[in-house]
Amino acid sequence: MSIAVTHPIVGIDPGVGGAIAEFYADGRLYTYDMPTFELITRGRKRRHVNAAALSQLLTDPCPEHVFVEQVGSRPGESPRAAFSFGEGFGVIKGVTSTLSLSVTFVRPQVWKKALGLTADKGQARQRATELFPGNVDSFKRVKDDGRAEAALIAYYGMQTMEAGCA
């Protein structure tokens, strides 16, 4: 079964270092770093997910479906880092809910296994380069792993939609 998707399937790699990817059925891919803003707290700059900018990205154009990596705290993570990460994930959930978007939360183990990947971020960048050769520049830096993972989540989402599983 093949679906006619005129609106993008969106993949989101959460967190302030994450990204958003719009993937179209015709193969077009657009990636965006997670929109953030800085606040100074106790003399230190801290980045936070920008809900207003994320909302704008998710409404122009309106996605067919959004796939968000379902994440939790990571072993060895500091309480502050875990709280910050959870706050960003909550912003994503709040924005997608407020916009009444169709959302699927997918565990990293599920989408990575479906694409034959491990937890290695470099491997994700390499696979994204293979699948999206026209977007190689989006994945060339080590810090572009969020873009690569968002693109791969969107790709996984498109495959899931085509299989009628979402």
JSON list of C-alpha atoms in Angstrom, two decimals, residues 77-141:
[
{"chain": "A", "resi": 77, "resn": "GLU", "atom": "CA", "xyz": [23.04, 12.12, 33.65]},
{"chain": "A", "resi": 78, "resn": "SER", "atom": "CA", "xyz": [23.00, 14.90, 36.22]},
{"chain": "A", "resi": 79, "resn": "PRO", "atom": "CA", "xyz": [19.63, 15.88, 37.71]},
{"chain": "A", "resi": 80, "resn": "ARG", "atom": "CA", "xyz": [19.90, 19.34, 36.12]},
{"chain": "A", "resi": 81, "resn": "ALA", "atom": "CA", "xyz": [20.60, 17.87, 32.69]},
{"chain": "A", "resi": 82, "resn": "ALA", "atom": "CA", "xyz": [17.76, 15.36, 33.06]},
{"chain": "A", "resi": 83, "resn": "PHE", "atom": "CA", "xyz": [15.37, 18.14, 34.07]},
{"chain": "A", "resi": 84, "resn": "SER", "atom": "CA", "xyz": [16.46, 20.32, 31.14]},
{"chain": "A", "resi": 85, "resn": "PHE", "atom": "CA", "xyz": [16.05, 17.45, 28.69]},
{"chain": "A", "resi": 86, "resn": "GLY", "atom": "CA", "xyz": [12.63, 16.57, 30.13]},
{"chain": "A", "resi": 87, "resn": "GLU", "atom": "CA", "xyz": [11.58, 20.20, 29.94]},
{"chain": "A", "resi": 88, "resn": "GLY", "atom": "CA", "xyz": [12.45, 20.29, 26.22]},
{"chain": "A", "resi": 89, "resn": "PHE", "atom": "CA", "xyz": [10.57, 17.04, 25.60]},
{"chain": "A", "resi": 90, "resn": "GLY", "atom": "CA", "xyz": [7.58, 18.52, 27.42]},
{"chain": "A", "resi": 91, "resn": "VAL", "atom": "CA", "xyz": [7.68, 21.62, 25.20]},
{"chain": "A", "resi": 92, "resn": "ILE", "atom": "CA", "xyz": [7.58, 19.37, 22.12]},
{"chain": "A", "resi": 93, "resn": "LYS", "atom": "CA", "xyz": [4.63, 17.41, 23.53]},
{"chain": "A", "resi": 94, "resn": "GLY", "atom": "CA", "xyz": [2.83, 20.63, 24.45]},
{"chain": "A", "resi": 95, "resn": "VAL", "atom": "CA", "xyz": [3.33, 22.26, 21.06]},
{"chain": "A", "resi": 96, "resn": "THR", "atom": "CA", "xyz": [2.24, 19.19, 19.09]},
{"chain": "A", "resi": 97, "resn": "SER", "atom": "CA", "xyz": [-0.80, 18.78, 21.34]},
{"chain": "A", "resi": 98, "resn": "THR", "atom": "CA", "xyz": [-1.76, 22.45, 21.12]},
{"chain": "A", "resi": 99, "resn": "LEU", "atom": "CA", "xyz": [-1.56, 22.28, 17.32]},
{"chain": "A", "resi": 100, "resn": "SER", "atom": "CA", "xyz": [-3.66, 19.06, 17.35]},
{"chain": "A", "resi": 101, "resn": "LEU", "atom": "CA", "xyz": [-1.03, 17.26, 15.29]},
{"chain": "A", "resi": 102, "resn": "SER", "atom": "CA", "xyz": [-1.11, 13.53, 14.77]},
{"chain": "A", "resi": 103, "resn": "VAL", "atom": "CA", "xyz": [1.91, 12.28, 16.74]},
{"chain": "A", "resi": 104, "resn": "THR", "atom": "CA", "xyz": [3.60, 8.94, 17.29]},
{"chain": "A", "resi": 105, "resn": "PHE", "atom": "CA", "xyz": [6.26, 8.59, 19.98]},
{"chain": "A", "resi": 106, "resn": "VAL", "atom": "CA", "xyz": [8.82, 5.98, 19.00]},
{"chain": "A", "resi": 107, "resn": "ARG", "atom": "CA", "xyz": [11.56, 4.56, 21.18]},
{"chain": "A", "resi": 108, "resn": "PRO", "atom": "CA", "xyz": [15.08, 4.90, 19.78]},
{"chain": "A", "resi": 109, "resn": "GLN", "atom": "CA", "xyz": [15.59, 1.14, 19.97]},
{"chain": "A", "resi": 110, "resn": "VAL", "atom": "CA", "xyz": [12.57, 0.62, 17.67]},
{"chain": "A", "resi": 111, "resn": "TRP", "atom": "CA", "xyz": [13.38, 3.05, 14.86]},
{"chain": "A", "resi": 112, "resn": "LYS", "atom": "CA", "xyz": [17.11, 2.32, 14.97]},
{"chain": "A", "resi": 113, "resn": "LYS", "atom": "CA", "xyz": [16.55, -1.43, 14.79]},
{"chain": "A", "resi": 114, "resn": "ALA", "atom": "CA", "xyz": [14.17, -0.95, 11.84]},
{"chain": "A", "resi": 115, "resn": "LEU", "atom": "CA", "xyz": [16.93, 0.96, 10.01]},
{"chain": "A", "resi": 116, "resn": "GLY", "atom": "CA", "xyz": [19.72, -1.43, 11.04]},
{"chain": "A", "resi": 117, "resn": "LEU", "atom": "CA", "xyz": [21.43, 1.09, 13.33]},
{"chain": "A", "resi": 118, "resn": "THR", "atom": "CA", "xyz": [23.06, 0.98, 16.74]},
{"chain": "A", "resi": 119, "resn": "ALA", "atom": "CA", "xyz": [23.26, 3.80, 19.27]},
{"chain": "A", "resi": 120, "resn": "ASP", "atom": "CA", "xyz": [26.37, 5.16, 17.46]},
{"chain": "A", "resi": 121, "resn": "LYS", "atom": "CA", "xyz": [25.67, 8.76, 16.43]},
{"chain": "A", "resi": 122, "resn": "GLY", "atom": "CA", "xyz": [28.35, 8.61, 13.71]},
{"chain": "A", "resi": 123, "resn": "GLN", "atom": "CA", "xyz": [26.59, 5.62, 12.20]},
{"chain": "A", "resi": 124, "resn": "ALA", "atom": "CA", "xyz": [23.35, 7.64, 12.11]},
{"chain": "A", "resi": 125, "resn": "ARG", "atom": "CA", "xyz": [25.11, 10.48, 10.28]},
{"chain": "A", "resi": 126, "resn": "GLN", "atom": "CA", "xyz": [26.58, 7.99, 7.78]},
{"chain": "A", "resi": 127, "resn": "ARG", "atom": "CA", "xyz": [23.20, 6.33, 7.14]},
{"chain": "A", "resi": 128, "resn": "ALA", "atom": "CA", "xyz": [21.50, 9.70, 6.68]},
{"chain": "A", "resi": 129, "resn": "THR", "atom": "CA", "xyz": [24.19, 10.63, 4.15]},
{"chain": "A", "resi": 130, "resn": "GLU", "atom": "CA", "xyz": [23.49, 7.40, 2.25]},
{"chain": "A", "resi": 131, "resn": "LEU", "atom": "CA", "xyz": [19.71, 7.85, 2.26]},
{"chain": "A", "resi": 132, "resn": "PHE", "atom": "CA", "xyz": [19.77, 11.58, 1.52]},
{"chain": "A", "resi": 133, "resn": "PRO", "atom": "CA", "xyz": [22.77, 12.27, -0.75]},
{"chain": "A", "resi": 134, "resn": "GLY", "atom": "CA", "xyz": [21.35, 15.67, -1.67]},
{"chain": "A", "resi": 135, "resn": "ASN", "atom": "CA", "xyz": [21.55, 16.71, 1.97]},
{"chain": "A", "resi": 136, "resn": "VAL", "atom": "CA", "xyz": [25.13, 15.63, 2.74]},
{"chain": "A", "resi": 137, "resn": "ASP", "atom": "CA", "xyz": [26.06, 19.10, 4.02]},
{"chain": "A", "resi": 138, "resn": "SER", "atom": "CA", "xyz": [23.35, 18.82, 6.68]},
{"chain": "A", "resi": 139, "resn": "PHE", "atom": "CA", "xyz": [25.12, 15.85, 8.29]},
{"chain": "A", "resi": 140, "resn": "LYS", "atom": "CA", "xyz": [28.84, 16.51, 7.81]},
{"chain": "A", "resi": 141, "resn": "ARG", "atom": "CA", "xyz": [29.74, 17.81, 11.28]}
]
